[in-house]
mmCIF file of C-alpha atoms in Angstrom:
data_model
loop_
_atom_site.group_PDB
_atom_site.id
_atom_site.type_symbol
_atom_site.label_atom_id
_atom_site.label_comp_id
_atom_site.label_asym_id
_atom_site.label_seq_id
_atom_site.Cartn_x
_atom_site.Cartn_y
_atom_site.Cartn_z
ATOM 1 C CA UNK A 1 -0.183 -0.316 -0.079
ATOM 2 C CA UNK A 2 2.504 2.334 -0.556
ATOM 3 C CA UNK A 3 0.372 4.816 -2.610
ATOM 4 C CA UNK A 4 -2.837 4.467 0.693
ATOM 5 C CA UNK A 5 -4.705 7.654 0.222
ATOM 6 C CA UNK A 6 -2.728 9.200 -2.660
ATOM 7 C CA UNK A 7 -5.270 11.911 -4.823
ATOM 8 C CA UNK A 8 -4.283 10.332 -8.975
ATOM 9 C CA UNK A 9 -5.853 11.487 -12.083
ATOM 10 C CA UNK A 10 -5.208 8.830 -14.551
ATOM 11 C CA UNK A 11 -6.562 10.452 -18.503
ATOM 12 C CA UNK A 12 -6.452 8.168 -20.799
ATOM 13 C CA UNK A 13 -7.311 5.264 -17.999
ATOM 14 C CA UNK A 14 -10.673 3.177 -20.197
ATOM 15 C CA UNK A 15 -7.540 0.836 -21.799
ATOM 16 C CA UNK A 16 -4.426 0.373 -22.465
ATOM 17 C CA UNK A 17 -1.410 1.498 -20.883
ATOM 18 C CA UNK A 18 -4.075 4.335 -19.228
ATOM 19 C CA UNK A 19 -5.912 1.500 -17.809
ATOM 20 C CA UNK A 20 -2.747 -0.538 -16.214
ATOM 21 C CA UNK A 21 -1.975 2.708 -14.585
ATOM 22 C CA UNK A 22 -5.267 2.877 -12.702
ATOM 23 C CA UNK A 23 -6.137 -0.765 -11.935
ATOM 24 C CA UNK A 24 -2.067 -0.530 -9.946
ATOM 25 C CA UNK A 25 -2.605 2.407 -8.302
ATOM 26 C CA UNK A 26 -5.526 1.530 -6.868
ATOM 27 C CA UNK A 27 -3.956 -1.677 -6.495
ATOM 28 C CA UNK A 28 -1.088 0.732 -4.122
ATOM 29 C CA UNK A 29 -4.234 1.787 -1.940
ATOM 30 C CA UNK A 30 -4.429 5.122 -3.662
ATOM 31 C CA UNK A 31 -7.794 7.384 -4.458
ATOM 32 C CA UNK A 32 -7.611 7.139 -8.846
ATOM 33 C CA UNK A 33 -9.672 9.637 -10.461
ATOM 34 C CA UNK A 34 -10.217 7.449 -14.448
ATOM 35 C CA UNK A 35 -11.013 9.668 -17.698
ATOM 36 C CA UNK A 36 -11.995 8.961 -20.567
ATOM 37 C CA UNK A 37 -14.297 9.581 -23.613
ATOM 38 C CA UNK A 38 -14.991 5.852 -23.385
ATOM 39 C CA UNK A 39 -17.590 5.580 -20.328
ATOM 40 C CA UNK A 40 -18.538 2.122 -21.152
ATOM 41 C CA UNK A 41 -15.130 1.081 -21.026
ATOM 42 C CA UNK A 42 -14.601 3.427 -17.210
ATOM 43 C CA UNK A 43 -17.457 1.287 -15.847
ATOM 44 C CA UNK A 44 -16.542 -1.844 -16.208
ATOM 45 C CA UNK A 45 -12.761 -0.931 -15.057
ATOM 46 C CA UNK A 46 -15.177 0.882 -11.933
ATOM 47 C CA UNK A 47 -16.239 -2.545 -11.118
ATOM 48 C CA UNK A 48 -12.778 -3.716 -11.190
ATOM 49 C CA UNK A 49 -11.404 -1.843 -7.892
ATOM 50 C CA UNK A 50 -13.751 0.391 -5.612
ATOM 51 C CA UNK A 51 -10.647 3.092 -5.110
ATOM 52 C CA UNK A 52 -11.308 3.867 -8.518
ATOM 53 C CA UNK A 53 -13.321 6.981 -9.212
ATOM 54 C CA UNK A 54 -14.649 7.724 -13.877
ATOM 55 C CA UNK A 55 -15.763 10.598 -15.476
ATOM 56 C CA UNK A 56 -15.864 10.647 -18.949
ATOM 57 C CA UNK A 57 -13.866 13.745 -20.141
ATOM 58 C CA UNK A 58 -12.409 14.616 -23.532
ATOM 59 C CA UNK A 59 -9.244 15.965 -22.607
ATOM 60 C CA UNK A 60 -9.258 18.180 -25.717
ATOM 61 C CA UNK A 61 -11.893 20.071 -24.721
ATOM 62 C CA UNK A 62 -10.582 22.880 -21.881
ATOM 63 C CA UNK A 63 -14.421 23.957 -20.907
ATOM 64 C CA UNK A 64 -14.795 20.388 -19.836
ATOM 65 C CA UNK A 65 -11.523 19.967 -17.822
ATOM 66 C CA UNK A 66 -11.332 23.342 -16.176
ATOM 67 C CA UNK A 67 -14.671 22.055 -15.170
ATOM 68 C CA UNK A 68 -14.123 18.988 -13.674
ATOM 69 C CA UNK A 69 -10.783 20.236 -12.333
ATOM 70 C CA UNK A 70 -12.539 22.808 -9.905
ATOM 71 C CA UNK A 71 -14.610 19.720 -8.588
ATOM 72 C CA UNK A 72 -11.345 17.982 -7.673
ATOM 73 C CA UNK A 73 -9.480 18.752 -4.573
ATOM 74 C CA UNK A 74 -5.722 17.988 -3.638
ATOM 75 C CA UNK A 75 -4.705 16.094 -6.183
ATOM 76 C CA UNK A 76 -1.210 14.366 -5.458
ATOM 77 C CA UNK A 77 -0.506 12.974 -9.231
ATOM 78 C CA UNK A 78 -1.567 13.049 -12.629
ATOM 79 C CA UNK A 79 -0.506 10.560 -14.959
ATOM 80 C CA UNK A 80 -1.635 12.169 -18.417
ATOM 81 C CA UNK A 81 -2.345 8.626 -20.925
ATOM 82 C CA UNK A 82 -3.846 10.460 -23.617
ATOM 83 C CA UNK A 83 -2.764 10.385 -26.743
ATOM 84 C CA UNK A 84 -2.849 9.870 -30.490
ATOM 85 C CA UNK A 85 -0.463 8.392 -33.382
ATOM 86 C CA UNK A 86 -1.008 8.741 -36.753
ATOM 87 C CA UNK A 87 -0.756 6.082 -39.203
ATOM 88 C CA UNK A 88 2.008 5.969 -41.864
ATOM 89 C CA UNK A 89 4.284 9.158 -42.813
ATOM 90 C CA UNK A 90 4.811 12.702 -42.500
ATOM 91 C CA UNK A 91 3.147 12.547 -46.515
ATOM 92 C CA UNK A 92 0.278 10.472 -45.436
ATOM 93 C CA UNK A 93 -0.899 13.001 -42.624
ATOM 94 C CA UNK A 94 -3.437 16.294 -43.754
ATOM 95 C CA UNK A 95 -3.414 19.029 -41.495
ATOM 96 C CA UNK A 96 -6.839 18.228 -40.189
ATOM 97 C CA UNK A 97 -5.209 14.565 -38.322
ATOM 98 C CA UNK A 98 -2.274 16.899 -37.992
ATOM 99 C CA UNK A 99 -4.038 19.603 -35.606
ATOM 100 C CA UNK A 100 -5.727 16.343 -33.867
ATOM 101 C CA UNK A 101 -2.408 14.968 -32.922
ATOM 102 C CA UNK A 102 -1.784 18.015 -31.689
ATOM 103 C CA UNK A 103 -4.758 19.152 -29.453
ATOM 104 C CA UNK A 104 -4.832 15.129 -28.259
ATOM 105 C CA UNK A 105 -0.827 14.824 -27.599
ATOM 106 C CA UNK A 106 0.085 18.690 -26.438
ATOM 107 C CA UNK A 107 -3.379 20.599 -25.722
ATOM 108 C CA UNK A 108 -4.469 18.001 -23.588
ATOM 109 C CA UNK A 109 -1.668 18.129 -21.657
ATOM 110 C CA UNK A 110 -1.346 21.229 -21.654
ATOM 111 C CA UNK A 111 -4.695 21.490 -19.912
ATOM 112 C CA UNK A 112 -4.984 19.563 -18.140
ATOM 113 C CA UNK A 113 -1.360 20.020 -16.100
ATOM 114 C CA UNK A 114 -2.551 23.550 -15.701
#
């Protein structure tokens, strides 16, 4: 129980690295605030550990992030797992996909950290 009562936000927690991290933190005693845009998978995550609180959140939406973060006090850790990787090379990436990459990979990190 190395993280007993530590408050940790984990973004992109519904699957992959985010899910594994949320479960590992909860197993170590942390109170985990798991966020993701996939509410269905978040509900499955909540069933796996009672130390996990879930919230559907688009980490690229400034007002949603601001509203969510203002509802939580005294966070000890932010584990920001949100990410997007374009498939193919730069020549295959159009402006919309590039902008999505910037929003998901950079802007969301800025919003959650701020």
